PDB file of C-alpha atoms in Angstrom:
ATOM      1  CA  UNK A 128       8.127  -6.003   4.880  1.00  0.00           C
ATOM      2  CA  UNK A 129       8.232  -4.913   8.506  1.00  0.00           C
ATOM      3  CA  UNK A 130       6.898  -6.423  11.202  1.00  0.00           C
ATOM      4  CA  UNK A 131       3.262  -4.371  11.494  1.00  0.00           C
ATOM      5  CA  UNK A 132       2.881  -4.700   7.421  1.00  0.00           C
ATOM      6  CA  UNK A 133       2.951  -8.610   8.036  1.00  0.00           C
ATOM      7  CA  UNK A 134       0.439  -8.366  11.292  1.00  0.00           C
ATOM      8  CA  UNK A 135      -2.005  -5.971   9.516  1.00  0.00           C
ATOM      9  CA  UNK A 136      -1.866  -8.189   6.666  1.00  0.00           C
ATOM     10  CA  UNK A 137      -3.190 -10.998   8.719  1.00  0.00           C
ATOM     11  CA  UNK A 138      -5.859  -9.012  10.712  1.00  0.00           C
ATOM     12  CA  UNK A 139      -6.697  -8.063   6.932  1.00  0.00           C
ATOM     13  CA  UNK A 140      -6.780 -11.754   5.490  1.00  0.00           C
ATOM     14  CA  UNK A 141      -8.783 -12.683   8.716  1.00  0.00           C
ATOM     15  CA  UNK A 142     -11.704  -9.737   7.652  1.00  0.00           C
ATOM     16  CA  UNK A 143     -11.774 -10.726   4.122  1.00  0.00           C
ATOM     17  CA  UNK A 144     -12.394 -14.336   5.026  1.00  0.00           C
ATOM     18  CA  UNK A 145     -15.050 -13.184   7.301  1.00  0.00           C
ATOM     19  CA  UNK A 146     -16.628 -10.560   5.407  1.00  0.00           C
ATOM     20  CA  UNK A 147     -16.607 -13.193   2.543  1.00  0.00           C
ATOM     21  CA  UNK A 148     -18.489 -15.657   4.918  1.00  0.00           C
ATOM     22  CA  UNK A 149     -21.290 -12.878   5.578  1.00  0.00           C
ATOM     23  CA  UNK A 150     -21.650 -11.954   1.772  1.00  0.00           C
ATOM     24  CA  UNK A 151     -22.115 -15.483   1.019  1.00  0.00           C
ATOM     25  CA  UNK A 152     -24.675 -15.866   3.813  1.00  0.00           C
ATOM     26  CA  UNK A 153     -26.592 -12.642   2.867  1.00  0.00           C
ATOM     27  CA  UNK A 154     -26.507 -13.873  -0.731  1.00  0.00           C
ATOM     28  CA  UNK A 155     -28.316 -16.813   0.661  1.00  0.00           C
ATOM     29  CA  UNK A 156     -31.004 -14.688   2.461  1.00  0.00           C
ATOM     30  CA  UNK A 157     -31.385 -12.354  -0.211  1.00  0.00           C
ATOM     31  CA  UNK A 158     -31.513 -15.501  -2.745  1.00  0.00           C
ATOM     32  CA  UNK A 159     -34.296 -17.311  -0.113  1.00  0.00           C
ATOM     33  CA  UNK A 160     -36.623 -14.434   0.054  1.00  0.00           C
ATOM     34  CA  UNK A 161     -39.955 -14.079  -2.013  1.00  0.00           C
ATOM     35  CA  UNK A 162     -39.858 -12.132  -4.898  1.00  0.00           C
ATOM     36  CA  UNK A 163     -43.271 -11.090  -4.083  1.00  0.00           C
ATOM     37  CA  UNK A 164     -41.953  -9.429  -0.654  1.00  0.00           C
ATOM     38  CA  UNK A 165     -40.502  -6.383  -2.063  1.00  0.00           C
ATOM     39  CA  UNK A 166     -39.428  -4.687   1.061  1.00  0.00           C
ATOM     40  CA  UNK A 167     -37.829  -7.610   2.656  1.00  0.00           C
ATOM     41  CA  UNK A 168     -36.165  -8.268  -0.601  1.00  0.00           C
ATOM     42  CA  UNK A 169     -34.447  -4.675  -0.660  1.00  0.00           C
ATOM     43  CA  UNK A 170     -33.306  -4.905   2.905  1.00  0.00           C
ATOM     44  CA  UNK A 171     -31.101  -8.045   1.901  1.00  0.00           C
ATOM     45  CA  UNK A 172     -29.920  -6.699  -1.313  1.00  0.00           C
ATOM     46  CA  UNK A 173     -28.729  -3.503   0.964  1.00  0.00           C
ATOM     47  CA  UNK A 174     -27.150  -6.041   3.223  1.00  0.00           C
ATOM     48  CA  UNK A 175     -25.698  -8.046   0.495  1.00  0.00           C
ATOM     49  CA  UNK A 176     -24.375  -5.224  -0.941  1.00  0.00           C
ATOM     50  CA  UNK A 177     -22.965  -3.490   1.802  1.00  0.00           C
ATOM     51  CA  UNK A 178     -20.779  -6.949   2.677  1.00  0.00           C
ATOM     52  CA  UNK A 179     -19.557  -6.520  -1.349  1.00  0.00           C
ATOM     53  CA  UNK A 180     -18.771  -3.062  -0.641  1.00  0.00           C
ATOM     54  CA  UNK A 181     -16.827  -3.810   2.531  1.00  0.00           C
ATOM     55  CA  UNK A 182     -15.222  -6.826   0.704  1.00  0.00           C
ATOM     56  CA  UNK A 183     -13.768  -4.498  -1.810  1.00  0.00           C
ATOM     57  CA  UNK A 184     -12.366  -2.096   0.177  1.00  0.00           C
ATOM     58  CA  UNK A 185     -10.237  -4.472   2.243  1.00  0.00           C
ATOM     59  CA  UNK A 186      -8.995  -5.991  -0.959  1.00  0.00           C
ATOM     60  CA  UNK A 187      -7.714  -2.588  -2.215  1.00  0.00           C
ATOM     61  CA  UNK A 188      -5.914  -2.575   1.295  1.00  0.00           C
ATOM     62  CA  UNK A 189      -4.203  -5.517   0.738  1.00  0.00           C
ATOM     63  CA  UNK A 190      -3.125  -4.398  -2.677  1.00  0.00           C
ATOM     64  CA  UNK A 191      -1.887  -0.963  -0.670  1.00  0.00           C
ATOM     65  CA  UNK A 192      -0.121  -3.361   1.226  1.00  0.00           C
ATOM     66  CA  UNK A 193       1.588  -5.191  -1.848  1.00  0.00           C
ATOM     67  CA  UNK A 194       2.840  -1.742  -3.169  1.00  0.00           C
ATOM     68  CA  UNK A 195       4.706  -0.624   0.061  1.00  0.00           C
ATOM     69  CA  UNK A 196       6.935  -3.624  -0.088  1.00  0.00           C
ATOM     70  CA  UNK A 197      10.336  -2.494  -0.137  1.00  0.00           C
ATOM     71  CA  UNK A 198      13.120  -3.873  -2.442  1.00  0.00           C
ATOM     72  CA  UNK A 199      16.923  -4.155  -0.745  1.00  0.00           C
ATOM     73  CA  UNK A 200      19.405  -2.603  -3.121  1.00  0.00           C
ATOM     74  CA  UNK A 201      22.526  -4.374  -3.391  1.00  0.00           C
ATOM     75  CA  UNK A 202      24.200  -2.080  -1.128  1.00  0.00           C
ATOM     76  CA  UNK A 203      21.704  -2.925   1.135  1.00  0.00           C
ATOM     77  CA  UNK A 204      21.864  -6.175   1.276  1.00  0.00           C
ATOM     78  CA  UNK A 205      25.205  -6.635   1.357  1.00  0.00           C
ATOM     79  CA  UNK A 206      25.300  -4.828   4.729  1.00  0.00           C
ATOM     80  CA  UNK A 207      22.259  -7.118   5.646  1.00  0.00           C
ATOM     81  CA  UNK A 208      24.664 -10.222   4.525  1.00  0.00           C
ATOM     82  CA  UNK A 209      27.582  -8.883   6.301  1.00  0.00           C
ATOM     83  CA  UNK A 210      25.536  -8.695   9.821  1.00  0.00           C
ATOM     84  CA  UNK A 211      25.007 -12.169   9.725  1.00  0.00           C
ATOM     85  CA  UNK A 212      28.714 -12.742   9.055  1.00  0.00           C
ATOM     86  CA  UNK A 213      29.361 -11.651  12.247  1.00  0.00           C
ATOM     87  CA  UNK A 214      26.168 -12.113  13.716  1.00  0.00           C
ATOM     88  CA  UNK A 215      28.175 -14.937  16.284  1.00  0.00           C
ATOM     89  CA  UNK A 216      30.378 -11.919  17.639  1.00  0.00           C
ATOM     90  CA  UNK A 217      27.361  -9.680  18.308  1.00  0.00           C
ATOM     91  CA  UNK A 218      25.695 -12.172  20.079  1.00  0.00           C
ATOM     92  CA  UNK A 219      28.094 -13.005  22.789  1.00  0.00           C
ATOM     93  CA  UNK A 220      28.859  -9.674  23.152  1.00  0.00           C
ATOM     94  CA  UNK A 221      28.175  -7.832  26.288  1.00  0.00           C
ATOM     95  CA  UNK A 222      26.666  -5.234  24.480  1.00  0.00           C
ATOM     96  CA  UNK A 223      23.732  -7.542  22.808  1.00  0.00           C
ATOM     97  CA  UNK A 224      21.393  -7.109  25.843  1.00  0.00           C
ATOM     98  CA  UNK A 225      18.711  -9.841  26.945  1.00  0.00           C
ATOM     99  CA  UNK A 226      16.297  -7.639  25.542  1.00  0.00           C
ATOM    100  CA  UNK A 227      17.669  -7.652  22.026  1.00  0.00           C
ATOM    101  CA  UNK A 228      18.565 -11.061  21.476  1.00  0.00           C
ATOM    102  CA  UNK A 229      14.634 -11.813  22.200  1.00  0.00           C
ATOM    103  CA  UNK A 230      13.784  -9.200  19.387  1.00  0.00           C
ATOM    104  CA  UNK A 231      16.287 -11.205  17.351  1.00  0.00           C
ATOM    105  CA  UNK A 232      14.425 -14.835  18.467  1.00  0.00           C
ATOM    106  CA  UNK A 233      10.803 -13.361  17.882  1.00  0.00           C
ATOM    107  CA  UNK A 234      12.002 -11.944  14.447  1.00  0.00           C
ATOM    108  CA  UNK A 235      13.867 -15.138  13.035  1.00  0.00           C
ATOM    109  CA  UNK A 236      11.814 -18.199  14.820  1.00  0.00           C
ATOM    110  CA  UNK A 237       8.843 -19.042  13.484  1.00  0.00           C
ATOM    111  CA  UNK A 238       7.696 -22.123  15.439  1.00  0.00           C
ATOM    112  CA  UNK A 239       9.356 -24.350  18.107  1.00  0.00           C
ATOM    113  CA  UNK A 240       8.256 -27.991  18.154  1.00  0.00           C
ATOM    114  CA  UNK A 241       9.370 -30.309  20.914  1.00  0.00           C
ATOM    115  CA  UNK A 242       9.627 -33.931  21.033  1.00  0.00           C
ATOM    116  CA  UNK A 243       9.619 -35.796  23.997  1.00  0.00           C
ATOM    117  CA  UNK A 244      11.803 -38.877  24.643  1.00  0.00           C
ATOM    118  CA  UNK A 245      10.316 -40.932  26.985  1.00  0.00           C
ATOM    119  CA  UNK A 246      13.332 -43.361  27.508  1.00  0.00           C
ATOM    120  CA  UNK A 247      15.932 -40.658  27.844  1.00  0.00           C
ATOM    121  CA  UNK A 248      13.523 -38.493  29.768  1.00  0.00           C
ATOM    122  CA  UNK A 249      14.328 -35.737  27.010  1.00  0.00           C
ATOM    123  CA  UNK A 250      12.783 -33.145  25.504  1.00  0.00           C
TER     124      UNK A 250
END
């Protein structure tokens, strides 16, 4: 999955959460309102269904999503595996410019966490 697949997923997860948030409140209006108050009551079915409508379509996005994933074939990944066989060459070489090797640390490291050690005066 490249790199935008995985951020648009995210921004993606991050709507439906929301969007399920809003539903759920607009549920709750719609739910509140008296029966008896016909046109309020259609304005927050509208609403209500409008946030099911929007919920739904960024669910069939994700999906979309899910499809494009790519499978390696073993040619593929062979070349992948044989990369990082010499992945230690490539590195110190002067043609792996500062540039790339942060591509390469953005791309592999998740997280740093740092400890501090307050009698060695260590991180």
């Amino acid at each position: 999955m490249s790199a935008g697949d995985a951020a648009q997923r995210v921004a993606l997860s991050s709507k439906l959460e929301q969007l399920e948030y809003e539903a759920k409140k607009a549920f709750e209006q719609y739910d509140a309102v008296d029966a008896r108050n016909r046109l309020a009551a259609s304005e927050l079915e509208r609403r209500w269904n409008e946030k099911l409508e929007e919920i739904e379509a960024v669910k069939q996005r994700l999906s979309s999503l899910d499809g494009r994933r790519y499978s390696l074939s073993s040619e593929e990944e062979e070349r992948i595996r044989s990369m990082g066989d010499h992945f230690a060459e490539v590195w110190l070489s002067d043609h792996c410019p500062p540039t790339l090797k942060k591509m390469i640390f953005r791309t592999a490291i998740e997280e740093i966490i740092v400890r501090t050690d307050e009698d060695q005066k260590t991180l």
